[in-house]
PDB file of C-alpha atoms in Angstrom:
ATOM      1  CA  UNK A   1      11.291   9.425  21.555  1.00  0.00           C
ATOM      2  CA  UNK A   2       8.915  11.051  19.076  1.00  0.00           C
ATOM      3  CA  UNK A   3       5.378  11.738  20.293  1.00  0.00           C
ATOM      4  CA  UNK A   4       2.056  11.771  18.494  1.00  0.00           C
ATOM      5  CA  UNK A   5      -0.688  14.398  18.698  1.00  0.00           C
ATOM      6  CA  UNK A   6      -2.195  12.551  21.660  1.00  0.00           C
ATOM      7  CA  UNK A   7       1.040  12.858  23.645  1.00  0.00           C
ATOM      8  CA  UNK A   8       2.017   9.189  23.550  1.00  0.00           C
ATOM      9  CA  UNK A   9       4.728   7.353  21.602  1.00  0.00           C
ATOM     10  CA  UNK A  10       4.515   7.852  17.824  1.00  0.00           C
ATOM     11  CA  UNK A  11       3.247   4.688  16.099  1.00  0.00           C
ATOM     12  CA  UNK A  12       4.161   3.462  12.619  1.00  0.00           C
ATOM     13  CA  UNK A  13       2.061   4.903   9.810  1.00  0.00           C
ATOM     14  CA  UNK A  14       2.702   2.533   6.896  1.00  0.00           C
ATOM     15  CA  UNK A  15       5.448   0.223   5.669  1.00  0.00           C
ATOM     16  CA  UNK A  16       3.808  -0.894   2.404  1.00  0.00           C
ATOM     17  CA  UNK A  17       4.327   1.468   0.729  1.00  0.00           C
ATOM     18  CA  UNK A  18       7.189   2.644   2.954  1.00  0.00           C
ATOM     19  CA  UNK A  19       6.298   6.165   4.030  1.00  0.00           C
ATOM     20  CA  UNK A  20       7.758   9.003   6.036  1.00  0.00           C
ATOM     21  CA  UNK A  21      10.210  11.780   5.262  1.00  0.00           C
ATOM     22  CA  UNK A  22      12.933   9.430   6.523  1.00  0.00           C
ATOM     23  CA  UNK A  23      11.307   6.426   4.747  1.00  0.00           C
ATOM     24  CA  UNK A  24      11.149   4.532   8.008  1.00  0.00           C
ATOM     25  CA  UNK A  25       7.368   3.962   8.120  1.00  0.00           C
ATOM     26  CA  UNK A  26       6.906   6.755  10.691  1.00  0.00           C
ATOM     27  CA  UNK A  27       5.808  10.361  10.251  1.00  0.00           C
ATOM     28  CA  UNK A  28       9.015  11.575  11.886  1.00  0.00           C
ATOM     29  CA  UNK A  29      10.448  14.941  10.938  1.00  0.00           C
ATOM     30  CA  UNK A  30      13.673  16.896  11.201  1.00  0.00           C
ATOM     31  CA  UNK A  31      15.143  20.246  10.094  1.00  0.00           C
ATOM     32  CA  UNK A  32      15.551  18.957   6.506  1.00  0.00           C
ATOM     33  CA  UNK A  33      11.802  18.246   6.219  1.00  0.00           C
ATOM     34  CA  UNK A  34      10.669  21.565   4.817  1.00  0.00           C
ATOM     35  CA  UNK A  35       7.262  20.108   3.955  1.00  0.00           C
ATOM     36  CA  UNK A  36       6.616  18.873   7.514  1.00  0.00           C
ATOM     37  CA  UNK A  37       5.444  15.370   6.487  1.00  0.00           C
ATOM     38  CA  UNK A  38       3.788  14.627   9.835  1.00  0.00           C
ATOM     39  CA  UNK A  39       0.142  13.718   9.131  1.00  0.00           C
ATOM     40  CA  UNK A  40      -0.462   9.960   8.875  1.00  0.00           C
ATOM     41  CA  UNK A  41      -3.394   9.678   6.497  1.00  0.00           C
ATOM     42  CA  UNK A  42      -5.183   7.002   4.519  1.00  0.00           C
ATOM     43  CA  UNK A  43      -5.344   8.559   1.072  1.00  0.00           C
ATOM     44  CA  UNK A  44      -8.601   8.727  -0.841  1.00  0.00           C
ATOM     45  CA  UNK A  45      -9.353   9.173  -4.529  1.00  0.00           C
ATOM     46  CA  UNK A  46     -10.676  12.693  -3.813  1.00  0.00           C
ATOM     47  CA  UNK A  47      -7.480  13.645  -2.014  1.00  0.00           C
ATOM     48  CA  UNK A  48      -5.214  12.173  -4.714  1.00  0.00           C
ATOM     49  CA  UNK A  49      -7.096  14.113  -7.387  1.00  0.00           C
ATOM     50  CA  UNK A  50      -6.931  17.292  -5.267  1.00  0.00           C
ATOM     51  CA  UNK A  51      -3.213  17.105  -4.539  1.00  0.00           C
ATOM     52  CA  UNK A  52      -2.436  16.321  -8.201  1.00  0.00           C
ATOM     53  CA  UNK A  53      -4.348  19.460  -9.183  1.00  0.00           C
ATOM     54  CA  UNK A  54      -2.053  21.368  -6.785  1.00  0.00           C
ATOM     55  CA  UNK A  55       1.067  20.044  -8.510  1.00  0.00           C
ATOM     56  CA  UNK A  56       1.871  17.112  -6.216  1.00  0.00           C
ATOM     57  CA  UNK A  57       1.052  13.906  -8.113  1.00  0.00           C
ATOM     58  CA  UNK A  58       1.112  11.112  -5.543  1.00  0.00           C
ATOM     59  CA  UNK A  59      -0.611   8.512  -7.735  1.00  0.00           C
ATOM     60  CA  UNK A  60       2.036   8.157 -10.478  1.00  0.00           C
ATOM     61  CA  UNK A  61       4.922   5.774  -9.706  1.00  0.00           C
ATOM     62  CA  UNK A  62       8.467   7.209  -9.763  1.00  0.00           C
ATOM     63  CA  UNK A  63      10.679   4.072  -9.683  1.00  0.00           C
ATOM     64  CA  UNK A  64      13.906   6.122  -9.771  1.00  0.00           C
ATOM     65  CA  UNK A  65      12.961   7.446  -6.317  1.00  0.00           C
ATOM     66  CA  UNK A  66      11.585   4.139  -5.055  1.00  0.00           C
ATOM     67  CA  UNK A  67       8.066   5.612  -5.100  1.00  0.00           C
ATOM     68  CA  UNK A  68       5.354   3.119  -6.135  1.00  0.00           C
ATOM     69  CA  UNK A  69       2.556   5.648  -6.583  1.00  0.00           C
ATOM     70  CA  UNK A  70      -0.341   5.718  -4.124  1.00  0.00           C
ATOM     71  CA  UNK A  71      -3.819   4.279  -4.503  1.00  0.00           C
ATOM     72  CA  UNK A  72      -6.887   4.889  -2.341  1.00  0.00           C
ATOM     73  CA  UNK A  73      -6.509   3.088   0.991  1.00  0.00           C
ATOM     74  CA  UNK A  74      -2.717   3.482   1.199  1.00  0.00           C
ATOM     75  CA  UNK A  75      -1.231   5.035   4.317  1.00  0.00           C
ATOM     76  CA  UNK A  76       1.095   7.998   3.759  1.00  0.00           C
ATOM     77  CA  UNK A  77       2.781  10.763   5.736  1.00  0.00           C
ATOM     78  CA  UNK A  78       1.365  13.954   4.287  1.00  0.00           C
ATOM     79  CA  UNK A  79       2.605  17.531   4.549  1.00  0.00           C
ATOM     80  CA  UNK A  80       0.617  19.264   7.264  1.00  0.00           C
ATOM     81  CA  UNK A  81      -0.086  22.308   5.093  1.00  0.00           C
ATOM     82  CA  UNK A  82      -1.348  20.156   2.186  1.00  0.00           C
ATOM     83  CA  UNK A  83      -3.662  18.224   4.540  1.00  0.00           C
ATOM     84  CA  UNK A  84      -4.949  21.554   5.934  1.00  0.00           C
ATOM     85  CA  UNK A  85      -5.503  22.823   2.389  1.00  0.00           C
ATOM     86  CA  UNK A  86      -7.430  19.642   1.552  1.00  0.00           C
ATOM     87  CA  UNK A  87      -9.448  20.026   4.767  1.00  0.00           C
ATOM     88  CA  UNK A  88     -10.411  23.569   3.779  1.00  0.00           C
ATOM     89  CA  UNK A  89     -11.442  22.266   0.326  1.00  0.00           C
ATOM     90  CA  UNK A  90     -13.556  19.494   1.895  1.00  0.00           C
ATOM     91  CA  UNK A  91     -11.388  16.581   0.686  1.00  0.00           C
ATOM     92  CA  UNK A  92      -9.120  15.834   3.671  1.00  0.00           C
ATOM     93  CA  UNK A  93      -8.340  12.118   4.003  1.00  0.00           C
ATOM     94  CA  UNK A  94      -8.811  10.224   7.291  1.00  0.00           C
ATOM     95  CA  UNK A  95      -6.016  10.547   9.858  1.00  0.00           C
ATOM     96  CA  UNK A  96      -4.398   8.015  12.188  1.00  0.00           C
ATOM     97  CA  UNK A  97      -3.853  10.159  15.316  1.00  0.00           C
ATOM     98  CA  UNK A  98      -1.510   7.653  17.005  1.00  0.00           C
ATOM     99  CA  UNK A  99       0.831   7.833  13.978  1.00  0.00           C
ATOM    100  CA  UNK A 100       0.563  11.618  13.404  1.00  0.00           C
ATOM    101  CA  UNK A 101       3.579  13.507  14.776  1.00  0.00           C
ATOM    102  CA  UNK A 102       2.922  16.112  17.500  1.00  0.00           C
ATOM    103  CA  UNK A 103       4.430  18.843  15.258  1.00  0.00           C
ATOM    104  CA  UNK A 104       1.181  18.716  13.270  1.00  0.00           C
ATOM    105  CA  UNK A 105      -0.420  20.646  16.140  1.00  0.00           C
ATOM    106  CA  UNK A 106       1.669  23.706  15.217  1.00  0.00           C
ATOM    107  CA  UNK A 107      -0.413  23.918  12.026  1.00  0.00           C
ATOM    108  CA  UNK A 108      -3.696  22.082  12.693  1.00  0.00           C
ATOM    109  CA  UNK A 109      -5.664  22.034  15.964  1.00  0.00           C
ATOM    110  CA  UNK A 110      -6.212  18.609  17.546  1.00  0.00           C
ATOM    111  CA  UNK A 111      -9.985  19.160  17.410  1.00  0.00           C
ATOM    112  CA  UNK A 112      -9.817  19.429  13.602  1.00  0.00           C
ATOM    113  CA  UNK A 113      -7.692  16.291  13.281  1.00  0.00           C
ATOM    114  CA  UNK A 114     -10.088  14.421  15.579  1.00  0.00           C
ATOM    115  CA  UNK A 115     -12.988  15.143  13.202  1.00  0.00           C
ATOM    116  CA  UNK A 116     -11.097  13.107  10.578  1.00  0.00           C
ATOM    117  CA  UNK A 117      -9.654  10.310  12.699  1.00  0.00           C
ATOM    118  CA  UNK A 118     -10.049   6.705  11.612  1.00  0.00           C
TER     119      UNK A 118
END
């Protein structure tokens, strides 16, 4: 059973749009997930603009990959390093701690995530 950063059972992040490295609605991870998509966030306009400027356009739909494109307010499993980068730039989106995988703590301290919990 996967655990969240609080040590309890990992909750679902978002099913509309369907998120997660495994596209199961959870921020689960495995050895194939090089980006460590473990932070369950509610994306904001500032974050979407920031990540696009870093070469990861999350707002444009890619139907061939079943990706609808994100809009502010959508839940999404973000790469831990990208969230940390956004945090350092002052544009980190809010985090759902119950749906954020415990592996996030290898990159971001719980105290930092708690300052952005929703």
